[in-house]
Coordinates of C-alpha atoms in Angstrom, one line a residue:
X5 CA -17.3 -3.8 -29.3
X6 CA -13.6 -4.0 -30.8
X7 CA -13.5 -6.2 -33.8
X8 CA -12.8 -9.6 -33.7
X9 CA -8.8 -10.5 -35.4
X10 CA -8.7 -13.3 -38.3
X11 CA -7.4 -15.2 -35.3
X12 CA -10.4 -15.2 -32.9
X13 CA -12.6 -15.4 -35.8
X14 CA -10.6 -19.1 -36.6
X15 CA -10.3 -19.7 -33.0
X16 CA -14.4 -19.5 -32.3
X17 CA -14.8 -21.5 -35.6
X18 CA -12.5 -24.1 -33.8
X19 CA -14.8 -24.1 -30.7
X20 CA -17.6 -24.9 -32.8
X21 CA -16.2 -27.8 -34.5
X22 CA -15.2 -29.1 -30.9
X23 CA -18.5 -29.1 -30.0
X24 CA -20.0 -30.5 -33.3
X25 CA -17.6 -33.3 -32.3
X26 CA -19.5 -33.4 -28.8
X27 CA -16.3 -32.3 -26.9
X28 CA -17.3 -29.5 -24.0
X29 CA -14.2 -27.7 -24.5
X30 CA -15.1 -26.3 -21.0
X31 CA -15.6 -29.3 -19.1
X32 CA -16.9 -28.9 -15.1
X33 CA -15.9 -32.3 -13.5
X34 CA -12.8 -32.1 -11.0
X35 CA -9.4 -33.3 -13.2
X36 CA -7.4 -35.8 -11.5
X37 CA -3.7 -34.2 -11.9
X38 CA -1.2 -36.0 -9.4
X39 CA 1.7 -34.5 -10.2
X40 CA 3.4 -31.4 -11.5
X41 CA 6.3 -31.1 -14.4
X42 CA 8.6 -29.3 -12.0
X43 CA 8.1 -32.5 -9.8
X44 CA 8.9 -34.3 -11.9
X45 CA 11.9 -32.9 -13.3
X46 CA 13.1 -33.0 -9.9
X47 CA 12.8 -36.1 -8.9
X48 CA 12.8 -38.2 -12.2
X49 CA 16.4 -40.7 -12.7
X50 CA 16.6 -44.3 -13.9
X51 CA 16.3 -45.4 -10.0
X52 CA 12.9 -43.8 -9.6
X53 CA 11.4 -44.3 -13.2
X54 CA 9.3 -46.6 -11.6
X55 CA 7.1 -44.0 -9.8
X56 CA 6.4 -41.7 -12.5
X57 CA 4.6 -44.4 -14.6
X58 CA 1.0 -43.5 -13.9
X59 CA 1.2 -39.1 -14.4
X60 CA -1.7 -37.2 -14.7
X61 CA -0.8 -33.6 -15.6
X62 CA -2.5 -30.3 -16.8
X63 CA -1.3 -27.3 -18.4
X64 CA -1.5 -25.1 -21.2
X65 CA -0.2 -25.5 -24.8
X66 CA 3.0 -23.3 -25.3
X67 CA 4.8 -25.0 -28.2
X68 CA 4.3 -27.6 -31.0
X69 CA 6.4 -29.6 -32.9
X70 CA 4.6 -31.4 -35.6
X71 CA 6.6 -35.0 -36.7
X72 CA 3.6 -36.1 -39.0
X73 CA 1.9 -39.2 -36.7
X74 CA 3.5 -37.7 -33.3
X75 CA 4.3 -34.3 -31.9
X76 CA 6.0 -33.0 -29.3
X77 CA 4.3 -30.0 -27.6
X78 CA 5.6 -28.2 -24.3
X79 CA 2.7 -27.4 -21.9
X80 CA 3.0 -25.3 -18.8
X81 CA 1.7 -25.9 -15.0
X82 CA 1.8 -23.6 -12.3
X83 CA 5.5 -24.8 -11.6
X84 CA 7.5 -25.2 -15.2
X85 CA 7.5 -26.2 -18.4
X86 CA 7.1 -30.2 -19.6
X87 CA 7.9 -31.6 -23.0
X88 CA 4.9 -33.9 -24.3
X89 CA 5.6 -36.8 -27.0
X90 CA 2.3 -37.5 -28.1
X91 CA 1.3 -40.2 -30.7
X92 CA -1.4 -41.0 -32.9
X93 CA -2.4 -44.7 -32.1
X94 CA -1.5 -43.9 -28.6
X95 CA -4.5 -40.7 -28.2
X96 CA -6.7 -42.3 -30.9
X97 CA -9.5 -45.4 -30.2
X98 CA -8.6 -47.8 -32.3
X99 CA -9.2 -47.2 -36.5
X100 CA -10.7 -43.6 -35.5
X101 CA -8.0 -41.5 -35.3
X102 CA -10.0 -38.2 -35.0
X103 CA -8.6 -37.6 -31.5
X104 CA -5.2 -36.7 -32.8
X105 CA -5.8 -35.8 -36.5
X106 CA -8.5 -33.8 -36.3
X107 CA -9.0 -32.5 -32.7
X108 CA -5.4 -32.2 -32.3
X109 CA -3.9 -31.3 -34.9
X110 CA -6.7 -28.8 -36.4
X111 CA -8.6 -27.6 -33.7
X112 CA -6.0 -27.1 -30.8
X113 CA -4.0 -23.6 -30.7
X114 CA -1.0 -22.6 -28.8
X115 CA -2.6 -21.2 -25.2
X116 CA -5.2 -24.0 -25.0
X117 CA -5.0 -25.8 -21.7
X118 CA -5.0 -29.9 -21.9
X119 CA -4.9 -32.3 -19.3
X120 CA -2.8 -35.5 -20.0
X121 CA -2.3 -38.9 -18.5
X122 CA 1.0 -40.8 -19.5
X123 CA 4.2 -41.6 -18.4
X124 CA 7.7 -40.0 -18.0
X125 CA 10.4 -41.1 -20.2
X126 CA 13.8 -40.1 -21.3
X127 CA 13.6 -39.3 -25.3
X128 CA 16.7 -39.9 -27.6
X129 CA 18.0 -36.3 -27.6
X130 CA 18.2 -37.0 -23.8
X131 CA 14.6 -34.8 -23.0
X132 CA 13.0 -36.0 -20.3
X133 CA 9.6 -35.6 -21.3
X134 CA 5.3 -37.4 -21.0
X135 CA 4.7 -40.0 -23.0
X136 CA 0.7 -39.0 -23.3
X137 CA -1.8 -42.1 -23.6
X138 CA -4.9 -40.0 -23.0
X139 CA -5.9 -35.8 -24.0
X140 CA -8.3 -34.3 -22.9
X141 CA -9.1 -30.7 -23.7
X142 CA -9.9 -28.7 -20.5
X143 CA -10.2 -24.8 -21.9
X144 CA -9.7 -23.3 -25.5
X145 CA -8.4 -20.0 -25.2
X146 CA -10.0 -17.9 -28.0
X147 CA -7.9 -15.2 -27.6
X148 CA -4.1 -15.7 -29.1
X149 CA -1.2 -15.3 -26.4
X150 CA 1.6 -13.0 -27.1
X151 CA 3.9 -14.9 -29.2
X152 CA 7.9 -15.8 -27.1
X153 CA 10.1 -17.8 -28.6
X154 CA 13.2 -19.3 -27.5
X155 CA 16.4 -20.5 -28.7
X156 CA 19.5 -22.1 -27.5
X157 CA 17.9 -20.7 -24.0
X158 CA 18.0 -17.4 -25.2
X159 CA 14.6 -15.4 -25.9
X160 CA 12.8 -13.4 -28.2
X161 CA 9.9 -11.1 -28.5
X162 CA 9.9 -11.0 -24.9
X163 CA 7.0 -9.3 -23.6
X164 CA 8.4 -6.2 -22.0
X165 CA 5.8 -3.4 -22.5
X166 CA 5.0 -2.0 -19.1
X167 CA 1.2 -0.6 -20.3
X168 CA 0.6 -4.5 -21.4
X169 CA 2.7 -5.9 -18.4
X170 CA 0.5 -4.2 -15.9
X171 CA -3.0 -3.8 -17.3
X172 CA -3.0 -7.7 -18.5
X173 CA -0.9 -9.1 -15.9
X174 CA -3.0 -12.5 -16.3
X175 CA -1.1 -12.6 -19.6
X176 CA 2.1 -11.4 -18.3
X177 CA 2.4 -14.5 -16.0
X178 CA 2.0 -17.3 -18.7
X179 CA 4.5 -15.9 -21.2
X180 CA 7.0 -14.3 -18.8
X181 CA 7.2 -17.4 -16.3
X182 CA 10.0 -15.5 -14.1
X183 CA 7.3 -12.8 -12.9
X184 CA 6.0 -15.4 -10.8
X185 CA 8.9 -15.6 -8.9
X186 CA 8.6 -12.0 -7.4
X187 CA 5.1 -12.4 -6.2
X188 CA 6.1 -16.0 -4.7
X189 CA 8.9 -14.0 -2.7
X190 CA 6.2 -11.7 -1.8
X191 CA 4.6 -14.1 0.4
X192 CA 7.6 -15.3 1.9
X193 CA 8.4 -12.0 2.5
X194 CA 4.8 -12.1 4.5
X195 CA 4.9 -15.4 6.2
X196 CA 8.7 -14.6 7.6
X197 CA 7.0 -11.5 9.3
X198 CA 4.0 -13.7 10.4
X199 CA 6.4 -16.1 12.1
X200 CA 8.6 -13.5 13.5
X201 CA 6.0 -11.9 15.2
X202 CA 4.3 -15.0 16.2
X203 CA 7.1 -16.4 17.9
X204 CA 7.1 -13.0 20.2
X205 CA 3.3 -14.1 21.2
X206 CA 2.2 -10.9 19.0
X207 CA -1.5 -11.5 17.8
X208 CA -2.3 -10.6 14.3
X209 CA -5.7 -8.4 13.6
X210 CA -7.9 -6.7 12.0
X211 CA -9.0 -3.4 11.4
X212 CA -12.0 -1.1 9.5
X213 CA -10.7 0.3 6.1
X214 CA -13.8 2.6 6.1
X215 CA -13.4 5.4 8.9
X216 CA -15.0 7.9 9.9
X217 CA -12.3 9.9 10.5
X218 CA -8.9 9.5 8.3
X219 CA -6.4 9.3 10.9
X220 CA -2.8 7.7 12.0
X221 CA -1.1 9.6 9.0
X222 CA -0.7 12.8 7.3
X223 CA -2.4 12.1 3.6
X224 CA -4.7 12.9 1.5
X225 CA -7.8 10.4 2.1
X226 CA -10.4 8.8 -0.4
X227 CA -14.3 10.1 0.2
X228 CA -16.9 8.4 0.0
X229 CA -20.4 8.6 1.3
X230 CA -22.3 5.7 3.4
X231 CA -26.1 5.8 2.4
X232 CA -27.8 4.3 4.6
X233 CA -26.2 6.6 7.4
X234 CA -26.2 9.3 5.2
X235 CA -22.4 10.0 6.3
X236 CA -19.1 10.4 4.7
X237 CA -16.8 7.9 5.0
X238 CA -13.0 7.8 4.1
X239 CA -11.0 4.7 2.7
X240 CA -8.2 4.6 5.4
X241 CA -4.3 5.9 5.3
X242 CA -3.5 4.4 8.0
X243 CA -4.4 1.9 10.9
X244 CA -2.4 3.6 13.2
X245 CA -5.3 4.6 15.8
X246 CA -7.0 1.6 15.8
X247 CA -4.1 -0.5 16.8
X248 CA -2.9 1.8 19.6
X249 CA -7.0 1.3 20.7
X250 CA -6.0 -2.5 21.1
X251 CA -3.2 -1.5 23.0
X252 CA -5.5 -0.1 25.7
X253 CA -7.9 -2.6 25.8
X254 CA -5.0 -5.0 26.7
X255 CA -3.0 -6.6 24.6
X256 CA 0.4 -7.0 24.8
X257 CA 1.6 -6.9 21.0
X258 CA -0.9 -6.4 17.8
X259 CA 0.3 -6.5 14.0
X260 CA -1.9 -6.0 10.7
X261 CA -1.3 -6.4 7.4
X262 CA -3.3 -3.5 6.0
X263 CA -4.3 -2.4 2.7
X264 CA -4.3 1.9 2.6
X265 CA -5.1 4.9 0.5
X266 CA -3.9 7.7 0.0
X267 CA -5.6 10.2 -2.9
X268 CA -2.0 11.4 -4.1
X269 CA 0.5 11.2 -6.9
X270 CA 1.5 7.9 -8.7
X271 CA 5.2 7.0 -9.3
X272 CA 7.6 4.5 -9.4
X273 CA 7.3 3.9 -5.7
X274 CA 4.0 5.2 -4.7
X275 CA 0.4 3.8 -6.0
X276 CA -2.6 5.3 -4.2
X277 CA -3.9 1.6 -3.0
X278 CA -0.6 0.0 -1.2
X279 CA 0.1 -2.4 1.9
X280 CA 1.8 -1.8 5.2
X281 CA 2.4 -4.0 8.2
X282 CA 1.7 -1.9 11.4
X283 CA 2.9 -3.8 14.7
X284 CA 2.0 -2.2 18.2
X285 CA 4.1 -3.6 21.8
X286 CA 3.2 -2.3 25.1
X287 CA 6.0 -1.3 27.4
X288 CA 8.6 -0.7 24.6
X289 CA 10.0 2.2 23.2
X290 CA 12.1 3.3 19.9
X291 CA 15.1 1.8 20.6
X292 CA 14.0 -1.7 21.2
X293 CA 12.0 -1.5 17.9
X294 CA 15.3 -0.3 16.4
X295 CA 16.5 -3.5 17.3
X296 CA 13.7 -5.7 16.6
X297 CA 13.5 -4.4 13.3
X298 CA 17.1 -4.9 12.1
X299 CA 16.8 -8.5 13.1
X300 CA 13.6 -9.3 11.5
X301 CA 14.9 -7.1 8.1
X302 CA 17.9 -9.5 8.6
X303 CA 16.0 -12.9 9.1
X304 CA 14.1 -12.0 5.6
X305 CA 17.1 -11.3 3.7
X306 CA 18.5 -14.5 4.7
X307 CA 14.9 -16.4 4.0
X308 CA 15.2 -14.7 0.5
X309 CA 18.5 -15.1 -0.6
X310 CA 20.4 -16.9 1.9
X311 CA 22.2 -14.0 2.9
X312 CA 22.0 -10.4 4.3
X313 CA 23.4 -9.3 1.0
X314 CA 20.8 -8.5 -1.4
X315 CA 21.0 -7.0 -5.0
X316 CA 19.4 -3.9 -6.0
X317 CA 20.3 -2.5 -9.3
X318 CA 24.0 -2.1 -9.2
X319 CA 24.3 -1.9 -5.2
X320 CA 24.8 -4.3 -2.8
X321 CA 22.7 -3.7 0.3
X322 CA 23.8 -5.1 3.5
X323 CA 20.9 -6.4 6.1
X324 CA 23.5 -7.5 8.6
X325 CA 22.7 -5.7 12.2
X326 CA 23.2 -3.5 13.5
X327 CA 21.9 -0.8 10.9
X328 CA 23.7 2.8 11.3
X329 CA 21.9 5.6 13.2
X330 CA 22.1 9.3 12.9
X331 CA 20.1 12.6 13.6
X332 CA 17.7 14.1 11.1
X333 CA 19.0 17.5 11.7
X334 CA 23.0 15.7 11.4
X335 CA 22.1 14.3 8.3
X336 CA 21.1 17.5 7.4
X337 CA 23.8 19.1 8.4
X338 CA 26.1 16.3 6.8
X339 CA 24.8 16.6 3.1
X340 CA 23.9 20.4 3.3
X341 CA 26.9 21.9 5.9
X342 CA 23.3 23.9 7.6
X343 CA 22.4 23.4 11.0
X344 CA 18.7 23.9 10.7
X345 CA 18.2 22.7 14.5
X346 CA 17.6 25.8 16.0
X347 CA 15.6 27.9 13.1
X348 CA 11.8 28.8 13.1
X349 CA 9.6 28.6 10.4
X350 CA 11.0 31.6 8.7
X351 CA 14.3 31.1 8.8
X352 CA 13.0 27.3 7.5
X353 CA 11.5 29.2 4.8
X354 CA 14.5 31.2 3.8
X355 CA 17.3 28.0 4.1
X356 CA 14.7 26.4 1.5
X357 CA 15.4 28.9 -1.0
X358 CA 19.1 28.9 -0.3
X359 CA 19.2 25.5 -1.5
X360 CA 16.5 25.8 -4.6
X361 CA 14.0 23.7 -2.9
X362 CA 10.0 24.9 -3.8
X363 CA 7.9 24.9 -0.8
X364 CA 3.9 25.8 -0.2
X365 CA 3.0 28.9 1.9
X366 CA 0.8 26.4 3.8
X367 CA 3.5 24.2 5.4
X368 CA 5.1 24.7 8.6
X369 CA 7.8 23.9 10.4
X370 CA 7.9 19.9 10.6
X371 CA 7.0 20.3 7.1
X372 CA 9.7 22.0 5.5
X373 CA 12.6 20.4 7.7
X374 CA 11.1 17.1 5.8
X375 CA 11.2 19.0 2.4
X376 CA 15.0 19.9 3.3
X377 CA 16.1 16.5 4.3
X378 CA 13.8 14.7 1.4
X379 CA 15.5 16.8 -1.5
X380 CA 19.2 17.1 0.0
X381 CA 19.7 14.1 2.4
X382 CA 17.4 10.9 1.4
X383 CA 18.8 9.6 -1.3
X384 CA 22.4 9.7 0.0
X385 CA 21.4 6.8 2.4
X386 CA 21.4 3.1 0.3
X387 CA 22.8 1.0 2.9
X388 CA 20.5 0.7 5.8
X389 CA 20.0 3.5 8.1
X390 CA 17.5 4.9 10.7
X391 CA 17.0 8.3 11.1
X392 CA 16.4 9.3 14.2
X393 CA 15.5 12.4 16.9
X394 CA 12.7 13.9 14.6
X395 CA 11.5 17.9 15.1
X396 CA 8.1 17.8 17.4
X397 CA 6.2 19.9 14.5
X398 CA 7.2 16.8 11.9
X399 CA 5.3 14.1 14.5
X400 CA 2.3 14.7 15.8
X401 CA 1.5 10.9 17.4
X402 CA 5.3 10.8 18.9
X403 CA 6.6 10.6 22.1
X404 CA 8.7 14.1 23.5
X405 CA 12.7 12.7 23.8
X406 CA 12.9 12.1 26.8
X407 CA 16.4 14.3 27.0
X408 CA 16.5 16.3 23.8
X409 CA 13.4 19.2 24.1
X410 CA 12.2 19.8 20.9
X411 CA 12.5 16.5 18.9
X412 CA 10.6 13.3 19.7
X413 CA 11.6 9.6 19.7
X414 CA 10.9 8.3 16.3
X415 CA 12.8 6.9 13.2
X416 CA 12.8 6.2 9.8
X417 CA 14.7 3.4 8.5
X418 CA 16.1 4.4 4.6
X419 CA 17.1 1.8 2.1
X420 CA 18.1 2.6 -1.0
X421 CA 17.2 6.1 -0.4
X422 CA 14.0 5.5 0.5
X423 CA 11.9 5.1 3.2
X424 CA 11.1 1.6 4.0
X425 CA 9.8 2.2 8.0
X426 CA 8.2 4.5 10.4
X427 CA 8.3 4.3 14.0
X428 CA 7.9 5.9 17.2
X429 CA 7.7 5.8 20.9
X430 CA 4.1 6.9 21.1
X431 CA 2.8 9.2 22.6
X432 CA 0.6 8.1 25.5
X433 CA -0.1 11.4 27.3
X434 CA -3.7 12.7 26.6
X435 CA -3.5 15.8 27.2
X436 CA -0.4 16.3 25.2
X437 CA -1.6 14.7 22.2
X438 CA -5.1 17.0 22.0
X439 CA -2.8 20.2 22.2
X440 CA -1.2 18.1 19.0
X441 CA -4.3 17.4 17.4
X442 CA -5.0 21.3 17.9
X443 CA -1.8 22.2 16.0
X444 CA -2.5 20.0 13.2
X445 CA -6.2 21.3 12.9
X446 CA -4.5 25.1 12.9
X447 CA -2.2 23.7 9.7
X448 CA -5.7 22.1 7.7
X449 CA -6.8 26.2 8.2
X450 CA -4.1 27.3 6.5
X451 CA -4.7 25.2 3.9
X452 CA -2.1 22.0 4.2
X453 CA -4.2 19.0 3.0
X454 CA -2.7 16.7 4.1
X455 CA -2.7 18.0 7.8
X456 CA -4.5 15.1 10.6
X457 CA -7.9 15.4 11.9
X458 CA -8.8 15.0 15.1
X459 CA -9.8 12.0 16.6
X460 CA -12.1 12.9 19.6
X461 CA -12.4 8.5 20.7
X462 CA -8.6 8.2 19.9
X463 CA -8.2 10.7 22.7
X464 CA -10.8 9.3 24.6
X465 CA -9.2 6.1 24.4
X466 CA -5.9 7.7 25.6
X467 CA -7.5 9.3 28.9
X468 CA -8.6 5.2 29.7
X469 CA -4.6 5.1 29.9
X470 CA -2.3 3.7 27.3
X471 CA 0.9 1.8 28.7
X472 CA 4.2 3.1 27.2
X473 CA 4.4 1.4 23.7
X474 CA 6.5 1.4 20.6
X475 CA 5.1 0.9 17.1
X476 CA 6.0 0.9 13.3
X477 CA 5.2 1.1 10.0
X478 CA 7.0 -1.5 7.5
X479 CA 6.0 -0.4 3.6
X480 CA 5.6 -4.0 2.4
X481 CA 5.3 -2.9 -1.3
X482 CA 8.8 -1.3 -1.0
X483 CA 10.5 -3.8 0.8
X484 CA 9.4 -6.6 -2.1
X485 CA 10.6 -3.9 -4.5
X486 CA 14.4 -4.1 -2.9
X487 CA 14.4 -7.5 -1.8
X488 CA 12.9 -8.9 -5.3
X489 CA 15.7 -6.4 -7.2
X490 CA 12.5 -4.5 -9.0
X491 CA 12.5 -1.0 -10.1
X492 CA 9.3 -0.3 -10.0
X493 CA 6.7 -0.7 -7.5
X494 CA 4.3 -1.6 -10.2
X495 CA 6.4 -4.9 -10.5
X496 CA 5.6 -6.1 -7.1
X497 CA 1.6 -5.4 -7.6
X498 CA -0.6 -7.8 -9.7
X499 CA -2.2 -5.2 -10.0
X500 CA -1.5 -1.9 -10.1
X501 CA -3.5 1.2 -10.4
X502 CA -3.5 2.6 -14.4
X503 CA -5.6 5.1 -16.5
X504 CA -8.9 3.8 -17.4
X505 CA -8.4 1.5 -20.6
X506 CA -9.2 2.8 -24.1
X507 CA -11.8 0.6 -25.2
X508 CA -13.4 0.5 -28.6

C-alpha cells in the first residue's frame, strides 16, 4: 500500500474529530438542493430577488477566504462555480459556535463537498453570491485535489498532464471545469443523430458484442473463451452483419450505437475499445447515403456551433453540402501523378517502392492500393470529401459498380485527413459474396491478420434474400474529436485505454 502524505494523514485525523463531534461526514438521507449556481447566476437581477430567497445548494469546496467571523468560500455544482458568504452567528446555534469555529474552520479542506441553504444576494464588490444560514457536510474528501488557482481570470498550475488527465479523469473534471464541455457536446452530438434518424422512421437497436465469428470488418479481434460452452468467443469489430440480418427480416431502416474492438495499435486517433454508429436502409444505395450524410454532418455542426463552420486547430472546416467527390484511384493519381487503376498486385508491389512506402508480403491487391492512398493522398483532404469507386479486392461486403467493372460502390468520407465514414451499396447477391468470403479466407492463409472470416449464417441470411440497401459507418470518437476542436482522441473518452498503473 503507497504511504499515506502528511495531508491524508491530517485529513483522516479531521474525519475522526467529525465524528467525535457525532457528524456522519457521509450522510445517506436524500439532500433537498433546488437549485443550481449556474441558475442562478442566470436568472438572478433586483426584479427577481424575490425568488431566490429560499436556495438550497450542494457542491464542493474550491476556495476559501478567511475574514475572521465570516468567510467567503466558492463551491462548485455540476453547472459552475458560486461564491458563499458564510457567517458565524448565522451557521452557529445560538452561544455554541462550534459549527463555524471548529467544524468549519478546522476540520473542513478545500475538495470537501457541503450542502448549503441560504439566500442570494449581491455583496459590496458587486458578487453575486449565497448568503448560507445552514452547512451541512455531505463528503470529506481525504484525498487533496490538485491545487488551480486563478487570478484576474487568468490561471495557474493548470492541470495539463495527459498521464494524470486520462488515468484520473474523475479529478480532471472538478479542477479543469471546461473538460466537461466536450463530453456534454458528445451527447448532443448523439441525440442530433438520434433525432435525425428518428424523424426518417429508422428504429434504433441492438446487437451481441460477443460473436462467434468476428465479422463486418477487417481487424484484428479480441479472444476470449465462453466456459460453459467451452467455445471461443470474440469481442466484436463491427456490427456490420448483424444489422444487414435485420434488414432481411424486414425492417426498413436500423441504426446502433455500438461499442467495438479491435486488438491493434493505440494512437492519437485510434484506442482499441471505440464507438461507431452503423445505420442500415433498404432500397437505397451509395449515393443517397452520400446525401443523407452531408446533411446530417451539417445539421450537427449547426447544433454545435451554430454554423457549418467548425474549428479544428488552425483550419476552418466547412460542413455546408454538398461535400466534394472524387475517385480513389484520381486521388491517387492527383497527389502521386500514378495511375494505379489498371496494375496487378505486382506492379502494386513495385509502385510502393517507387514511392518509399513499406508493405507486408501478405497483403494483396485492395490492400496495398489503401497503403498507397493512406501514405500519399489522406491527409491532403481537410475539408470534407468522399472518396468514392473503391478497387473490388479493398471491399469485400460491397456492391459491384454498377458501370465501372472492377471497383464497387462505396465511400469514405475524409475530414481533416482522416476517415470519419464508411459506406457502401451492399452487396446483396449470395453467391457473389461467398466467392468474396473465399478470397478473404485465401488472404488469412497467407498470413494477413486482419483478413475476414466467413460467416456461413450471414450467407445464409443472404440466400433468404436481402432487398437492395445502403449502410454506413460514422466513427463517433472522431467526429467529437473535430467537432469539439480536440487533438486527441483520448480527449473525447472518459476513459481511455492506458498501461496498467504503477502501483506501490
Amino acid at each position: 500500500m503507497t504511504p499515506l502524505s502528511e495531508q491524508e494523514i491530517i485529513r483522516r485525523e479531521k474525519l475522526q474529530e467529525l465524528e467525535k463531534l457525532g457528524i456522519n461526514p457521509y450522510p445517506a438521507e436524500e439532500y433537498p438542493v433546488n437549485n443550481t449556481a449556474a441558475n442562478i447566476k442566470a436568472l438572478y437581477t433586483e426584479e427577481t430577488k424575490d425568488q431566490f430567497q429560499d436556495v438550497c445548494l450542494a457542491g464542493r469546496i474550491m476556495t476559501v477566504r478567511d475574514m475572521g467571523k465570516a468567510a467567503f468560500v466558492k463551491i462548485q455544482d455540476h453547472t459552475t462555480q458560486i461564491q458563499l458568504y458564510i457567517r458565524r452567528d448565522d451557521i452557529s446555534n445560538g452561544e455554541d459556535k462550534t459549527m463555524f469555529d471548529t467544524v468549519f474552520k478546522k476540520l473542513l479542506d478545500l475538495g470537501d463537498i457541503i450542502g448549503v441553504k441560504g439566500y442570494a444576494f449581491i455583496t459590496k464588490t458587486g458578487e453575486l453570491s449565497i448568503h448560507v444560514t445552514k452547512l451541512d457536510i455531505l463528503a470529506k474528501s481525504i484525498r487533496p485535489l490538485p491545487v488551480v488557482r486563478e487570478k484576474e481570470g487568468e490561471v495557474f498550475d493548470a492541470v495539463t498532464d495527459p498521464e494524470f488527465k486520462y488515468r484520473q479523469r474523475y479529478v480532471d473534471l472538478i479542477v479543469n471545469p471546461q473538460v466537461k464541455d466536450v463530453f456534454i457536446k458528445r451527447t448532443l452530438i448523439l441525440k442530433t443523430i438520434r433525432d435525425f434518424y428518428n424523424e426518417m422512421g429508422y428504429l434504433e437497436v441492438e446487437t451481441p458484442i460477443l460473436q462467434p465469428i468476428p465479422g463486418g470488418a477487417a481487424a484484428r479481434p479480441f479472444t476470449t473463451h465462453h466456459n460453459a460452452l467451452d467455445i471461443p468467443l470474440y469481442l466484436r469489430i463491427a456490427n456490420e452483419l448483424y444489422l444487414k440480418r435485420l434488414i432481411v427480416g424486414g425492417f426498413e431502416g436500423v441504426y446502433e450505437f455500438a461499442k467495438d474492438f479491435r486488438n491493434e495499435g493505440m494512437d492519437r486517433t485510434h484506442n482499441p475499445e471505440f464507438t461507431v454508429m452503423e445505420m442500415y436502409a433498404a432500397y437505397k444505395d451509395y449515393e443517397w447515403m452520400m446525401r443523407t450524410t452531408e446533411t446530417l454532418l451539417e445539421k450537427i455542426a449547426i447544433a454545435l456551433h451554430g454554423t457549418t463552420e467548425v474549428q479544428v486547430g488552425e483550419k476552418t472546416i466547412n460542413f455546408k453540402a454538398p461535400f466534394r467527390r472524387i475517385s480513389m484511384y484520381d486521388a491517387i493519381l492527383e497527389h502521386t501523378g500514378i495511375d494505379v487503376s489498371a496494375m496487378d498486385e505486382e506492379q502494386l508491389r513495385a509502385t510502393c517502392n517507387q514511392l518509399g512506402i513499406h508493405v507486408k508480403p501478405s497483403m494483396g491487391k485492395g490492400k496495398l492500393i489503401d497503403e498507397i492512398f493512406g501514405e500519399k493522398c489522406e491527409a491532403y483532404y481537410v475539408q470534407p470529401t468522399f472518396i468514392i469507386d473503391y478497387p473490388v479486392e479493398m471491399s469485400p461486403l460491397t456492391k459491384k459498380h454498377r458501370s465501372k467493372p472492377g471497383l464497387v460502390e462505396r465511400f469514405e468520407l475524409m475530414v481533416n485527413g482522416k476517415e470519419l465514414a464508411n459506406a457502401y451499396s451492399e452487396l446483396n447477391d449470395p453467391i457473389d459474396q461467398r466467392a468474396r468470403f473465399e478470397e478473404q479466407l485465401q488472404l488469412m492463409e497467407r498470413g494477413d491478420d486482419e483478413a475476414m472470416y466467413i460467416d456461413y449464417d450471414f450467407l445464409r441470411a443472404l440466400e433468404y434474400g436481402m432487398p437492395p440497401t445502403s449502410g454506413i459507418g460514422i466513427g463517433i470518437d472522431r467526429l467529437t474529436m473535430i467537432m469539439t476542436n480536440q487533438p486527441s482522441i483520448q480527449d473525447v473518452l472518459f476513459f481511455p485505454q492506458m498501461k496498467p498503473e504503477k502501483m506501490a
